[in-house]
Coordinates of C-alpha atoms and ligand atoms in Angstrom, one line a residue:
X1 CA 23.6 18.6 -19.2
X2 CA 27.2 19.8 -17.9
X3 CA 26.8 19.1 -14.5
X4 CA 25.0 16.0 -15.3
X5 CA 28.1 14.9 -17.2
X6 CA 30.5 15.4 -14.6
X7 CA 28.2 13.7 -12.1
X8 CA 28.6 10.9 -14.5
X9 CA 32.4 11.0 -14.7
X10 CA 32.4 11.0 -10.7
X11 CA 30.9 7.8 -11.0
X12 CA 27.1 8.7 -9.9
X13 CA 24.3 6.5 -10.8
X14 CA 23.1 8.2 -14.2
X15 CA 19.6 7.7 -12.6
X16 CA 20.3 10.5 -10.5
X17 CA 21.0 13.1 -13.3
X18 CA 17.6 14.5 -13.1
X19 CA 16.6 14.9 -9.3
X20 CA 13.0 16.8 -10.6
X21 CA 12.2 14.2 -13.1
X22 CA 8.9 12.9 -12.0
X23 CA 8.8 9.3 -11.7
X24 CA 10.2 7.0 -14.1
X25 CA 9.9 6.9 -17.9
X26 CA 11.9 10.1 -18.7
X27 CA 15.0 9.7 -17.0
X28 CA 15.6 6.2 -17.3
X29 CA 15.3 6.7 -21.1
X30 CA 18.8 7.7 -21.0
X31 CA 19.3 3.8 -21.3
X32 CA 17.0 3.0 -23.9
X33 CA 17.2 2.8 -27.5
X34 CA 14.5 5.1 -28.0
X35 CA 15.9 7.8 -26.5
X36 CA 19.1 8.1 -29.0
X37 CA 19.5 12.0 -28.2
X38 CA 22.7 14.0 -28.6
X39 CA 23.1 14.0 -24.8
X40 CA 23.0 10.3 -24.7
X41 CA 25.5 9.5 -27.2
X42 CA 28.3 11.6 -25.5
X43 CA 27.3 10.2 -22.1
X44 CA 29.7 7.7 -20.9
X45 CA 27.0 6.0 -19.2
X46 CA 28.6 3.0 -18.9
X47 CA 31.2 4.2 -16.1
X48 CA 28.4 4.4 -14.0
X49 CA 26.5 0.9 -14.2
X50 CA 28.5 -2.2 -13.2
X51 CA 29.9 -4.6 -15.8
X52 CA 30.9 -8.1 -16.0
X53 CA 30.2 -10.3 -13.1
X54 CA 29.1 -7.4 -10.8
X55 CA 26.4 -6.5 -13.5
X56 CA 25.0 -9.7 -13.0
X57 CA 24.9 -9.6 -9.3
X58 CA 23.3 -5.9 -9.7
X59 CA 19.4 -6.8 -9.7
X60 CA 18.8 -3.2 -11.0
X61 CA 20.7 -4.1 -14.1
X62 CA 20.8 -7.6 -14.6
X63 CA 18.7 -9.3 -17.3
X64 CA 20.0 -12.8 -17.0
X65 CA 19.8 -14.6 -20.2
X66 CA 18.3 -11.4 -22.0
X67 CA 21.8 -9.9 -22.3
X68 CA 22.4 -9.9 -26.1
X69 CA 25.3 -11.1 -27.8
X70 CA 26.4 -7.4 -28.3
X71 CA 25.9 -6.7 -24.8
X72 CA 27.6 -9.5 -23.6
X73 CA 30.7 -8.4 -25.5
X74 CA 30.3 -4.8 -24.4
X75 CA 30.0 -5.3 -20.6
X76 CA 32.4 -8.1 -20.1
X77 CA 29.8 -11.1 -19.8
X78 CA 31.2 -13.6 -22.1
X79 CA 31.5 -16.9 -20.4
X80 CA 29.6 -15.8 -17.3
X81 CA 26.4 -16.9 -19.1
X82 CA 25.3 -20.0 -20.8
X83 CA 25.0 -19.5 -24.7
X84 CA 21.1 -19.4 -25.2
X85 CA 19.8 -16.0 -25.1
X86 CA 16.3 -15.4 -23.9
X87 CA 13.4 -12.7 -24.1
X88 CA 11.8 -11.2 -21.2
X89 CA 8.7 -12.7 -22.2
X90 CA 10.4 -16.2 -22.3
X91 CA 11.7 -15.4 -19.0
X92 CA 8.4 -14.5 -17.7
X93 CA 6.9 -17.7 -18.9
X94 CA 9.5 -19.9 -17.4
X95 CA 9.3 -17.9 -14.0
X96 CA 5.4 -18.1 -13.8
X97 CA 5.6 -21.8 -14.6
X98 CA 8.2 -22.2 -11.4
X99 CA 6.2 -20.2 -9.1
X100 CA 3.1 -22.3 -9.9
X101 CA 5.2 -25.3 -8.9
X102 CA 5.2 -24.1 -5.6
X103 CA 1.8 -25.3 -3.4
X104 CA 2.8 -23.5 -0.3
X105 CA 2.2 -19.5 -0.8
X106 CA 5.1 -18.7 1.4
X107 CA 7.4 -20.7 -1.3
X108 CA 5.8 -18.3 -3.8
X109 CA 6.8 -15.6 -1.5
X110 CA 10.2 -16.5 -1.2
X111 CA 10.6 -17.3 -4.8
X112 CA 9.6 -13.6 -5.6
X113 CA 11.6 -12.1 -3.1
X114 CA 14.8 -13.9 -4.6
X115 CA 13.4 -12.6 -7.9
X116 CA 13.2 -9.1 -6.9
X117 CA 16.9 -9.4 -5.4
X118 CA 18.1 -10.9 -8.4
X119 CA 16.6 -9.3 -11.6
X120 CA 14.1 -6.5 -10.4
X121 CA 12.6 -5.6 -14.0
X122 CA 11.7 -9.0 -14.4
X123 CA 10.3 -9.2 -11.1
X124 CA 8.0 -6.0 -11.5
X125 CA 7.1 -7.4 -15.4
X126 CA 5.7 -10.6 -13.2
X127 CA 3.9 -8.6 -11.0
X128 CA 2.3 -5.9 -13.5
X129 CA 1.3 -8.9 -15.8
X130 CA -0.2 -11.3 -13.3
X131 CA -1.1 -8.8 -10.6
X132 CA -4.7 -10.7 -9.6
X133 CA -2.5 -13.7 -9.4
X134 CA 0.5 -12.7 -7.8
X135 CA -0.8 -10.0 -5.0
X136 CA -2.0 -12.6 -2.6
X137 CA 1.4 -13.6 -2.9
X138 CA 3.6 -10.4 -2.3
X139 CA 0.7 -8.5 -0.2
X140 CA -1.9 -9.8 1.9
X141 CA -2.6 -12.6 2.9
X142 CA 0.9 -13.9 2.4
X143 CA 3.0 -11.2 3.1
X144 CA 1.3 -11.5 6.9
X145 CA 2.5 -15.0 7.3
X146 CA 6.2 -13.8 5.8
X147 CA 6.3 -11.2 8.4
X148 CA 5.5 -13.7 11.1
X149 CA 8.1 -16.0 10.0
X150 CA 10.7 -13.2 8.8
X151 CA 13.3 -14.2 10.8
X152 CA 13.5 -17.8 9.5
X153 CA 13.1 -16.9 5.9
X154 CA 15.7 -13.8 6.6
X155 CA 18.2 -13.9 3.7
X156 CA 19.1 -10.5 2.1
X157 CA 18.1 -7.6 4.0
X158 CA 15.5 -5.4 2.4
X159 CA 14.8 -1.9 3.4
X160 CA 16.3 0.4 6.1
X161 CA 16.3 -0.6 9.7
X162 CA 16.4 2.3 12.0
X163 CA 16.6 1.1 15.7
X164 CA 16.8 3.0 18.8
X165 CA 20.8 1.8 18.6
X166 CA 20.8 4.5 15.8
X167 CA 19.5 7.4 17.9
X168 CA 21.4 10.7 17.3
X169 CA 22.5 9.2 13.9
X170 CA 19.4 8.9 11.9
X171 CA 20.7 11.2 9.2
X172 CA 23.8 9.2 9.0
X173 CA 21.8 5.9 8.4
X174 CA 19.7 7.6 5.9
X175 CA 22.9 8.4 3.9
X176 CA 23.7 4.5 4.0
X177 CA 21.1 4.1 1.6
X178 CA 22.9 3.9 -1.8
X179 CA 19.8 5.7 -3.6
X180 CA 19.7 9.7 -3.2
X181 CA 16.6 10.7 -5.0
X182 CA 13.5 9.3 -3.0
X183 CA 10.0 9.9 -3.7
X184 CA 7.9 7.5 -1.4
X185 CA 8.9 6.3 1.9
X186 CA 6.5 3.5 3.4
X187 CA 7.6 3.4 7.1
X188 CA 6.2 1.0 10.3
X189 CA 7.2 0.6 13.8
X190 CA 5.8 -3.1 13.4
X191 CA 3.1 -2.6 16.3
X192 CA 0.2 -3.4 14.3
X193 CA 1.0 -5.5 11.4
X194 CA -2.3 -6.2 9.6
X195 CA -4.6 -8.0 12.0
X196 CA -1.8 -10.0 13.4
X197 CA -0.5 -7.5 16.1
X198 CA 3.0 -6.8 17.0
X199 CA 5.6 -8.5 15.0
X200 CA 8.5 -5.8 15.7
X201 CA 11.1 -5.7 13.4
X202 CA 9.6 -8.3 11.4
X203 CA 7.1 -6.0 10.1
X204 CA 9.7 -5.0 7.3
X205 CA 7.7 -7.3 4.9
X206 CA 4.9 -4.7 5.0
X207 CA 6.9 -1.5 3.9
X208 CA 8.8 -3.9 1.4
X209 CA 5.4 -5.2 0.1
X210 CA 3.5 -1.8 -0.1
X211 CA 6.2 -0.3 -2.1
X212 CA 6.4 -3.2 -4.4
X213 CA 2.5 -2.0 -5.3
X214 CA 3.7 1.7 -5.5
X215 CA 5.7 0.4 -8.6
X216 CA 3.7 -2.4 -9.8
X217 CA 0.3 -0.7 -9.5
X218 CA 1.3 2.9 -9.3
X219 CA 4.4 3.1 -11.4
X220 CA 6.8 4.9 -8.9
X221 CA 10.1 3.6 -10.2
X222 CA 11.8 1.1 -7.5
X223 CA 14.9 3.2 -7.0
X224 CA 12.8 6.2 -5.7
X225 CA 10.9 4.0 -3.1
X226 CA 12.3 3.6 0.4
X227 CA 11.2 0.7 2.8
X228 CA 11.7 1.7 6.5
X229 CA 11.4 -0.1 9.6
X230 CA 11.7 1.9 13.3
X231 CA 12.5 -0.4 15.6
X232 CA 11.7 0.5 19.1
X233 CA 11.3 -3.3 20.5
X234 CA 8.3 -5.4 20.8
X235 CA 6.0 -6.6 23.3
X236 CA 5.8 -9.8 21.4
X237 CA 6.8 -12.4 23.9
X238 CA 7.1 -15.1 21.5
X239 CA 9.6 -13.2 19.1
X240 CA 11.8 -12.0 22.1
X241 CA 12.3 -15.7 22.8
X242 CA 12.8 -16.4 19.4
X243 CA 16.7 -17.4 18.8
X244 CA 15.9 -16.1 14.8
X245 CA 14.2 -13.0 15.8
X246 CA 15.9 -10.0 14.0
X247 CA 15.0 -6.9 16.0
X248 CA 16.1 -5.4 19.3
X249 CA 15.5 -7.8 22.3
X250 CA 13.5 -5.4 24.4
X251 CA 10.1 -4.1 25.4
X252 CA 8.9 -1.1 23.0
X253 CA 10.1 2.2 24.2
X254 CA 7.1 4.3 25.0
X255 CA 6.4 8.3 25.7
X256 CA 9.5 10.8 25.3
X257 CA 11.9 8.0 23.9
X258 CA 9.6 6.9 21.4
X259 CA 8.4 10.5 20.6
X260 CA 11.9 11.6 20.3
X261 CA 13.3 9.0 17.9
X262 CA 10.1 9.4 15.7
X263 CA 10.9 13.2 15.6
X264 CA 14.8 12.7 14.9
X265 CA 13.5 10.4 11.9
X266 CA 10.9 12.9 10.6
X267 CA 13.7 15.9 10.5
X268 CA 16.2 13.5 9.0
X269 CA 13.9 12.6 6.2
X270 CA 13.0 16.2 5.2
X271 CA 16.6 17.3 5.7
X272 CA 17.9 14.5 3.5
X273 CA 15.4 14.5 0.8
X274 CA 13.4 17.6 1.0
X275 CA 10.0 18.5 1.7
X276 CA 8.3 16.5 -1.6
X277 CA 9.3 13.1 -0.2
X278 CA 6.1 11.2 0.4
X279 CA 6.4 9.5 4.1
X280 CA 3.6 6.8 4.4
X281 CA 3.0 5.6 7.7
X282 CA 2.0 2.1 7.8
X283 CA 0.6 -0.6 10.3
X284 CA 1.5 1.6 13.5
X285 CA -0.8 0.9 16.7
X286 CA -3.7 3.0 17.0
X287 CA -2.7 5.5 19.5
X288 CA 0.9 6.7 17.8
X289 CA -0.9 6.6 14.3
X290 CA -3.4 9.5 15.2
X291 CA -0.9 11.2 17.1
X292 CA 1.9 10.8 14.4
X293 CA -0.6 12.1 11.6
X294 CA -1.8 14.8 13.6
X295 CA 1.7 16.0 14.7
X296 CA 3.2 15.8 11.3
X297 CA 0.6 16.8 8.9
X298 CA 1.3 20.5 8.7
X299 CA 5.0 20.3 8.2
X300 CA 5.6 17.1 6.4
X301 CA 4.0 15.4 3.3
X302 CA 2.5 12.4 5.4
X303 CA -0.2 10.0 4.7
X304 CA -1.6 7.5 7.2
X305 CA -2.4 4.3 4.7
X306 CA -4.5 2.5 7.4
X307 CA -6.6 5.8 8.5
X308 CA -6.6 7.6 5.0
X309 CA -6.0 5.1 2.3
X310 CA -8.9 2.5 4.0
X311 CA -10.8 5.3 4.4
X312 CA -10.6 6.3 0.6
X313 CA -10.9 2.8 -0.7
X314 CA -14.2 2.0 1.5
X315 CA -15.9 5.5 0.8
X316 CA -15.3 4.7 -2.9
X317 CA -16.7 1.3 -2.7
X318 CA -19.7 2.7 -0.7
X319 CA -20.5 5.0 -3.1
X320 CA -20.4 2.6 -6.0
X321 CA -22.5 0.3 -3.9
X322 CA -25.4 2.5 -4.1
X323 CA -25.7 1.7 -7.7
X324 CA -26.7 -1.9 -6.1
X325 CA -28.3 -1.1 -3.1
X326 CA -30.2 2.1 -3.8
X327 CA -30.4 5.6 -2.0
X328 CA -27.9 8.2 -1.3
X329 CA -25.0 8.1 1.0
X330 CA -26.8 10.3 3.4
X331 CA -30.0 7.9 3.5
X332 CA -28.0 4.9 4.6
X333 CA -27.0 4.0 8.2
X334 CA -23.4 2.8 9.1
X335 CA -22.5 0.2 11.9
X336 CA -18.8 -0.4 12.4
X337 CA -16.9 -3.1 14.4
X338 CA -13.6 -1.9 15.4
X339 CA -13.1 1.7 16.4
X340 CA -9.5 2.0 15.4
X341 CA -7.3 3.8 12.7
X342 CA -9.6 2.2 9.8
X343 CA -12.8 2.4 11.5
X344 CA -12.6 6.0 12.6
X345 CA -11.1 7.2 9.4
X346 CA -13.6 5.7 7.1
X347 CA -16.3 7.0 9.4
X348 CA -14.9 10.4 9.5
X349 CA -14.6 10.3 5.5
X350 CA -18.1 9.2 4.9
X351 CA -19.1 11.6 7.4
X352 CA -17.1 14.6 5.3
X353 CA -18.8 13.5 2.3
X354 CA -22.2 13.4 3.3
X355 CA -21.5 16.7 4.8
X356 CA -20.2 18.1 1.3
X357 CA -23.0 16.4 -0.7
X358 CA -25.8 17.6 1.6
X359 CA -24.6 20.9 3.2
X360 CA -24.9 19.7 6.6
X361 CA -22.2 20.1 9.5
X362 CA -19.6 17.2 9.7
X363 CA -21.2 17.2 13.4
X364 CA -24.6 16.4 12.1
X365 CA -23.6 13.9 9.2
X366 CA -21.4 12.0 11.8
X367 CA -24.8 10.8 13.3
X368 CA -25.4 8.3 10.8
X369 CA -22.4 6.4 11.8
X370 CA -22.2 4.2 14.8
X371 CA -19.2 2.4 16.1
X372 CA -18.7 -0.5 18.4
X373 CA -15.5 -1.2 20.0
X374 CA -14.6 -4.1 22.8
X375 CA -16.8 -2.5 25.4
X376 CA -19.9 -2.0 23.0
X377 CA -21.6 0.4 21.1
X378 CA -19.8 4.0 21.3
X379 CA -22.3 6.3 23.3
X380 CA -22.1 9.5 25.1
X381 CA -22.9 7.9 28.7
X382 CA -19.9 5.5 28.4
X383 CA -18.4 5.6 31.8
X384 CA -14.9 4.8 31.0
X385 CA -13.0 7.9 29.4
X386 CA -13.0 7.7 25.2
X387 CA -9.6 8.0 23.4
X388 CA -9.9 11.4 21.4
X389 CA -10.4 9.4 18.3
X390 CA -13.3 7.9 19.4
X391 CA -15.1 11.1 20.9
X392 CA -16.5 12.0 17.9
X393 CA -18.6 8.9 17.8
X394 CA -20.3 9.1 21.0
X395 CA -23.8 9.8 20.0
X396 CA -26.8 9.8 22.6
X397 CA -27.9 6.4 23.0
X398 CA -28.4 3.9 26.1
X399 CA -25.6 1.5 26.4
X400 CA -25.4 -1.6 24.3
X401 CA -23.3 -4.2 25.3
X402 CA -22.1 -5.9 21.9
X403 CA -22.4 -6.0 18.2
X404 CA -25.5 -8.3 18.1
X405 CA -27.4 -6.2 20.0
X406 CA -26.2 -3.0 18.3
X407 CA -27.2 -4.2 15.1
X408 CA -30.7 -5.1 16.3
X409 CA -31.0 -1.3 18.3
X410 CA -29.3 0.8 15.0
X411 CA -30.5 -1.3 12.2
X412 CA -27.6 -0.3 10.1
X413 CA -28.2 -0.8 6.1
X414 CA -24.0 -1.1 6.1
X415 CA -21.9 -3.1 8.4
X416 CA -18.2 -2.4 8.2
X417 CA -15.8 -4.7 10.1
X418 CA -12.7 -3.2 11.1
X419 CA -11.7 -4.8 14.5
X420 CA -9.0 -7.0 13.3
X421 CA -10.4 -10.1 14.8
X422 CA -11.6 -12.7 12.5
X423 CA -15.2 -14.5 12.8
X424 CA -17.0 -11.7 14.7
X425 CA -19.6 -11.3 12.1
X426 CA -21.6 -14.3 13.3
X427 CA -24.5 -16.0 11.5
X428 CA -26.5 -14.5 14.3
X429 CA -25.0 -10.7 13.4
X430 CA -25.7 -11.4 9.5
X431 CA -29.1 -12.8 9.5
X432 CA -30.1 -10.2 11.9
X433 CA -28.7 -7.6 9.4
X434 CA -30.3 -9.5 6.5
X435 CA -33.6 -9.5 8.4
X436 CA -34.2 -5.6 7.9
X437 CA -32.1 -4.9 4.6
X438 CA -33.0 -6.4 0.8
X439 CA -29.3 -5.9 0.4
X440 CA -27.0 -5.6 3.1
X441 CA -23.7 -3.9 2.3
X442 CA -21.2 -6.0 4.2
X443 CA -17.6 -5.1 4.3
X444 CA -15.1 -7.5 6.3
X445 CA -12.0 -5.4 6.1
X446 CA -9.5 -6.9 9.0
X447 CA -6.3 -8.5 7.0
X448 CA -4.9 -11.2 6.7
X449 CA -7.9 -13.7 5.6
X450 CA -7.6 -15.2 9.1
X451 CA -8.7 -12.0 10.8
X452 CA -11.5 -11.3 8.5
X453 CA -14.7 -10.6 10.4
X454 CA -16.5 -13.1 8.0
X455 CA -15.6 -15.2 4.6
X456 CA -17.4 -14.8 1.5
X457 CA -19.0 -17.9 2.0
X458 CA -20.8 -16.9 5.1
X459 CA -21.9 -13.2 4.1
X460 CA -23.7 -15.1 0.9
X461 CA -24.9 -18.2 2.5
X462 CA -26.3 -16.3 5.8
X463 CA -28.0 -13.7 3.4
X464 CA -29.2 -16.0 0.8
X465 CA -27.3 -14.5 -1.9
X466 CA -28.6 -11.0 -1.0
X467 CA -25.4 -9.6 0.4
X468 CA -23.2 -7.1 -1.4
X469 CA -19.8 -8.0 0.1
X470 CA -16.1 -6.9 0.0
X471 CA -13.1 -8.0 2.1
X472 CA -9.8 -6.5 2.6
X473 CA -8.0 -10.0 1.9
X474 CA -9.3 -11.6 -1.0
X475 CA -11.7 -14.5 -1.2
X476 CA -12.5 -16.9 -4.1
X477 CA -15.6 -16.5 -6.2
X478 CA -18.5 -18.7 -4.3
X479 CA -21.3 -20.6 -5.9
X480 CA -24.7 -20.7 -3.8
X481 CA -27.9 -22.1 -5.1
X482 CA -26.4 -22.3 -9.0
X483 CA -25.3 -18.5 -9.2
X484 CA -21.7 -17.6 -8.7
X485 CA -20.9 -14.7 -6.5
X486 CA -17.7 -12.6 -7.0
X487 CA -16.4 -10.9 -3.7
X488 CA -14.6 -7.8 -4.1
X489 CA -11.3 -6.7 -2.6
X490 CA -11.7 -3.7 -0.3
X491 CA -8.2 -2.6 0.1
X492 CA -6.2 0.4 0.2
X493 CA -4.0 -1.1 -2.2
X494 CA -6.4 0.4 -5.1
X495 CA -5.9 4.0 -3.4
X496 CA -2.1 4.4 -2.3
X497 CA -0.2 3.6 -5.3
X498 CA -2.3 5.9 -7.0
X499 CA -2.7 8.4 -4.6
X500 CA 1.2 8.7 -3.9
X501 CA 1.7 9.1 -7.6
X502 CA -0.6 11.9 -7.5
X503 CA 1.5 13.7 -5.0
X504 CA 4.6 13.1 -6.7
X505 CA 3.8 14.2 -10.1
X506 CA 2.3 17.4 -8.9
X507 CA 5.1 17.9 -6.4
X508 CA 2.7 18.3 -3.4
X509 CA 4.0 19.4 -0.3
X510 CA 0.8 18.5 2.0
X511 CA -1.8 15.9 2.0
X512 CA -5.5 17.4 2.5
X513 CA -8.6 15.8 3.1
X514 CA -10.1 16.8 0.2
X515 CA -7.5 15.2 -1.9
X516 CA -8.7 11.8 -0.2
X517 CA -12.2 12.7 -1.4
X518 CA -10.9 13.2 -4.9
X519 CA -9.0 9.8 -4.8
X520 CA -12.1 8.0 -3.6
X521 CA -14.4 9.7 -6.5
X522 CA -11.4 8.5 -8.9
X523 CA -11.9 5.3 -8.0
X524 CA -15.6 4.8 -7.7
X525 CA -15.7 6.3 -11.2
X526 CA -13.7 3.3 -12.4
X527 CA -16.4 0.8 -11.6
X528 CA -18.1 -0.1 -14.9
X529 CA -21.7 -1.4 -15.7
X530 CA -20.0 -4.7 -16.6
X531 CA -18.4 -4.7 -12.9
X532 CA -21.8 -3.7 -11.4
X533 CA -23.4 -6.5 -13.4
X534 CA -21.5 -9.1 -11.4
X535 CA -22.4 -7.5 -8.3
X536 CA -19.0 -5.7 -7.9
X537 CA -18.6 -2.6 -6.6
X538 CA -14.6 -2.3 -7.2
X539 CA -13.1 -2.4 -10.7
X540 CA -10.8 -5.4 -11.4
X541 CA -7.2 -5.2 -10.1
X542 CA -6.1 -6.2 -13.8
X543 CA -6.9 -2.6 -14.7
X544 CA -5.1 -1.1 -11.8
X545 CA -2.6 1.0 -13.8
X546 CA -5.3 2.9 -15.7
X547 CA -7.1 3.3 -12.3
X548 CA -4.2 4.6 -10.6
X549 CA -3.3 7.2 -13.3
X550 CA -7.3 8.2 -13.0
X551 CA -6.4 8.5 -9.0
X552 CA -3.2 10.2 -9.3
X553 CA -4.6 12.9 -11.8
X554 CA -7.6 13.8 -9.6
X555 CA -5.5 13.9 -6.5
X556 CA -2.8 16.2 -8.7
X557 CA -5.6 18.2 -10.1
X558 CA -6.8 18.9 -6.0
X559 CA -3.4 19.6 -5.0
X560 CA -3.2 22.5 -7.8
X561 CA -6.7 23.8 -6.7
X562 CA -5.6 24.0 -3.3
X563 CA -2.4 25.6 -4.0
X564 CA 0.0 22.7 -2.5
X565 CA 1.5 21.8 -5.7
X566 CA 5.0 23.0 -6.5
X567 CA 5.5 21.4 -10.1
X568 CA 4.8 24.0 -12.5
X569 CA 3.2 24.6 -14.9
X570 CA 0.7 22.3 -14.1
X571 CA 0.4 19.8 -16.8
X572 CA -2.8 20.1 -18.9
X573 CA -3.8 16.6 -19.3
X574 CA -3.2 15.2 -16.0
X575 CA -4.0 11.6 -16.6
X576 CA -1.8 11.4 -19.7
X577 CA 0.9 13.1 -17.7
X578 CA 0.4 10.6 -15.0
X579 CA 0.5 7.7 -17.3
X580 CA 3.6 9.0 -19.2
X581 CA 5.7 9.3 -15.7
X582 CA 5.0 5.6 -14.9
X583 CA 7.8 3.1 -14.9
X584 CA 7.9 0.4 -17.2
X585 CA 9.6 -2.8 -16.4
X586 CA 10.7 -3.7 -20.1
X587 CA 14.3 -4.2 -20.4
X588 CA 16.4 -1.4 -21.5
X589 CA 19.2 -1.7 -24.3
X590 CA 22.7 -1.3 -23.0
X591 CA 25.3 0.0 -25.7
Ligands
OAA1 O1 -2.1 -4.2 4.1 C1 -3.4 -4.3 3.4 O2 -3.6 -5.4 3.2 C2 -4.1 -3.4 4.3 C3 -3.7 -2.7 5.4 O3 -3.1 -1.7 5.3 C4 -3.7 -3.4 6.4 O4 -4.5 -4.4 6.8 O5 -3.1 -3.0 7.7
MG2 MG1 -1.7 -1.5 6.7

């Protein structure tokens, strides 16, 4: 405590007191009434937080009308607030009411962003308590539209921008960020934002949104989260011509120039935050996504959400679905439309699971899985050279030119869309699939809703209600023939918050594929009989904090088992430990 006290006197935020603190609770209790230890009584902590007008303008500490009379006196707030005081519950009620008044989702997004910038705890309280209602706003599909219009709706910057202009000075830029103890970074270069393509610097909405979920769904405290956008230009002509575009007005840097900037970035991150900071790659284009993961997975704690997170969530859904469609994983035949990050990532994890469960080599397990890309079924006789990440899927088969012919030729039991292109599961495709499957499993994973391979309504109608269906972006329940069908949401949001929490609480320094399987298994284990009875293959998002704790515990357990965990001793009950580390959005009392 000696040195900590000194730091406080020097004006460093108390949140920095214990850089080894896991996630939230513990450290922040310094503020709480519930942590009235001797240390706290002598800690002159008020030196470190703003007071008066600046306190009201500091989203991390502002409570608005919820400041008590005593706090108003102690922190020079008299007169700066109207006389009424409010509870956090009442503030939440008012804000939810206000948000529900907006008809346009983008307006709700902007209102929530403003709240996040004004009163962070209240923002997270809303998000946690109303997760199913607000997820489609802060996340897919609305976040996609927000990125497309980011320049026009831009007010205050969120996150850290690193562009080619900062080459050679990235460490310096990281040091400009106000927080020193960072546990999770989500970084994009904006080249493939959801299924919307290259949105350049405006992709920032994605790391910001993903990290809001890290806190709300996974309990990593907001100050430990850092959204980053790397701007190497954009090839989006419309944005380059847009007078409100916020990024570099140039074509994308590629090759050596790109690799050097990314390498400097990865080095600076490790130098500044150590080797236990999670770096989540998000929405990079295929070629860079695979290369970056391969290049840094043995030296950094990196995780590609689109390859690995999506893989774990889909494997969990497929394994859970076996209860509804029957058979074992290895008895099914999988056909993918789309052979990019998500498609090949999912395919590889399914093959790995089959291989482990049935004791066959992974090469053998892969033969159950077929992928179609823009040129047709991926087969070994393809004339054009295949990109490396597609090569494991080039099985022996005569050429097949498109999806419908591939469905007829392969006769899959599971159809998975990862193409980024909407409306590609046509009536003909789905009817063909339904013609030889009693209960076809259809996963239309592309985001946002506009890019979904089919809608819930189409999947249920064209299979006459027999499909088990889930999609990347949410769809409303649909009534068909007098019965209500509830589509599931197969989105990596189920996985990455808990996965990242598991890495953080174990102090993991590397991600191993077995940790993905552990996360997937934990998620599948959370689907209840009640969910299955409704035809669901995922648990509801309303239970996500519990789910995240289970995932985190399983991932952490695997990290210890594999010897990549550095937080010792290993907590005995990892689920309880994960839960105890989670950030609470309840207001703290200020003395
Ligand atoms: O953001 C989402 O909803 C899922 C995802 O990673 C993507 O589509 O790229
Ligand atoms: Mg993504």
